Amino acid sequence: MLNNEKISAKTTQQTVRQTIQWASEQRDQFPIFSRHPEWSYLDSAATAQKPRRVIDFLQEFWCERNAPLHRGVYRLSAQVTQDYEDVREKVARFIHAGCGNEIVFCRGTTDAINLVAHSFVAPRLKKGDNILISAMEHHANFLPWQQLCQKTGAELRIIPLRKGLVEGAFRQHLQVGLDLESAEALLDDRTQFMALNHVSNVLGVINPVTDLCQLAKTKNIPVLLDGAQAIVHGSVDVKALGCDFYVFSGHKLYGPDGVGVLYGRSELLETMPPYQTGGDMIEFVSTAETTFAPPPQRFEAGTMPVSAVIGLGVAIDYFQSLPEERLLRHENTLLQLATENLRSTKSLQKVQIIGDETDLTRKVGVLSFVIEGVHPHDIGSILDSANVAVRAGHHCAQPLMADLKLTATARASFAVYNNERDVQQFCEGIEKVITMMI
Amino acid sequence: MGNIEQLYQDTILSHNRSPRNFRKLEQFSHTTIGRNPLCGDVYQLFARIEDEHITDIGFQGDGCAISKASSSIMSELVKGKTLTEAGKYKDDFLQLLLAAKEEQQESVLAKLPRKLQVFRGISEYPMRVKCATLIWRALEAILQGQGAEAETAVSTE
């Protein structure tokens, strides 16, 4: 459960040294960095690079094992079906779901949220009802609810932000969290659903979702957590979180793209009609009527991304082979180093961190910032010329940007393969931005 | 890949730091809004068109150095020009940035004022081409007669 308490808030010389050694071993697992040693890839919050074992697996899969799922009577097909279903069980264990039947494979986080909006919430939502989300949602966890509310005449309620300031050596940095007290006041007996991000993709802040789930439970309101960012920063336990749905994508978890996961409590999945209809999701079809397969097959219409699902299983094996405490400490050490540099280097004093925290263990390795007088796209292009890949833009969170009175930020994010040199290259790149543009 | 200094030439940096005609016109006959949905940049363009001439022009909004400099330079160039002259600048500039072949870019380059030639390097940064073309799309809409009664929005997508 994103248990950053396991790690110390202060970086010591020793932890830095340990993390450098560990990082270099991890980096070797990622072929893209031997092909492109010059790159500081700091955009893993958008998509993570892939370890050799995932890449090798995919090649091996196409050469050795490719076959249709569920439909063949021959051994190849039986094997691929077994492997696919094994990943379902593996994902269930990975996030502590009750059983594999609570795991639905989707195209990604966006697809999973749309599935829940269409099949679970839409049939229950009436005019005058409301749905509660937060002001820091990714568009994927904003638009399905906004559109559904507009269609039904329900109200979209938004947990507001609570803003604070963190002192740096030269300026104050912006701290942004959710206003929990307002959240409670926004729930009433017409609230049909709550949908929240576990970790903000812009701010990196870990939201108090356990408290919010508990609050919703007292009023019997089902909750979906968007775990797209959280899933890769420590173990997730859906039962301990107390959510009803949890969604994430494979490609941010060092796995293939094109696959995502919807966890839903069995009792809820069973009540839900299909999202899409077609092949492989039926019990029996006649011209007069059709009976649908039980969950999770009911929600997996058509040809599924078989290689991506089985590849996700390999990625989970890789991720679980990383000692959790070491991984968290590593990412947080890099976040601390970068944050400290931005906060206290004189030549970087025009930088303001968006989503800073006095205690950085409250965040994952995501660092958003703006530079006074320089547009984030210019930051992105100049950092690119210094071989530093960051994300610049509104991060698919325009309502959050509007609330913060920003059009965009630049964002660096840290993953298992990043190291101290990446942070240094990043900070030198920002100096270059400032020298060129100001 | 091009050299980043070729993208951020002095002319562009100077127009970014102090954009010309960066204001809402008190009296305007046309206004359009240009949006780049990829990055959220938005500019509003105002023009006063009298007797087939752009007698005054101004813009407001928020965006990157490329989009702001492009807007500033465009406003300087078309101010006082006829609609036909402004349309020619627009066509040549879009050809410079969007032409598929280098020869097509070369052939149009010499026709352009120096101030627009500095944008030549951008075609090597495909993600940034739309930054430079944004305001010209807003101008294009005005030249087509849009934005005279109700505000018109154009998009780079």
GROMACS .gro file of N, CA and C in nm, chain A residues 39 381 384-387, chain B residues 1-4 6 124-125:
model
   39
   39TRP      N    1   2.071   0.894  -2.293
   39TRP     CA    2   1.941   0.944  -2.249
   39TRP      C    3   1.921   0.941  -2.098
  381SER      N    4   1.161   2.113  -2.487
  381SER     CA    5   1.245   2.108  -2.607
  381SER      C    6   1.392   2.127  -2.574
  384ASP      N    7   1.525   1.825  -2.406
  384ASP     CA    8   1.543   1.724  -2.510
  384ASP      C    9   1.681   1.740  -2.575
  385SER      N   10   1.720   1.866  -2.600
  385SER     CA   11   1.851   1.888  -2.662
  385SER      C   12   1.964   1.849  -2.566
  386ALA      N   13   1.934   1.838  -2.437
  386ALA     CA   14   2.032   1.789  -2.340
  386ALA      C   15   2.010   1.641  -2.309
  387ASN      N   16   1.936   1.573  -2.397
  387ASN     CA   17   1.906   1.429  -2.383
  387ASN      C   18   1.832   1.395  -2.254
  439MET      N   19   1.885   1.532  -3.593
  439MET     CA   20   1.809   1.635  -3.524
  439MET      C   21   1.884   1.767  -3.533
  440GLY      N   22   1.808   1.874  -3.541
  440GLY     CA   23   1.868   2.006  -3.551
  440GLY      C   24   1.930   2.050  -3.420
  441ASN      N   25   1.998   2.160  -3.429
  441ASN     CA   26   2.062   2.218  -3.313
  441ASN      C   27   1.959   2.306  -3.242
  442ILE      N   28   1.953   2.292  -3.110
  442ILE     CA   29   1.848   2.364  -3.036
  442ILE      C   30   1.862   2.516  -3.051
  444GLN      N   31   1.930   2.664  -3.316
  444GLN     CA   32   1.864   2.703  -3.441
  444GLN      C   33   1.714   2.720  -3.423
  562GLU      N   34   1.216   2.050  -3.817
  562GLU     CA   35   1.289   1.933  -3.764
  562GLU      C   36   1.236   1.889  -3.628
  563TYR      N   37   1.145   1.967  -3.572
  563TYR     CA   38   1.085   1.932  -3.442
  563TYR      C   39   0.935   1.917  -3.462
   0.00000   0.00000   0.00000
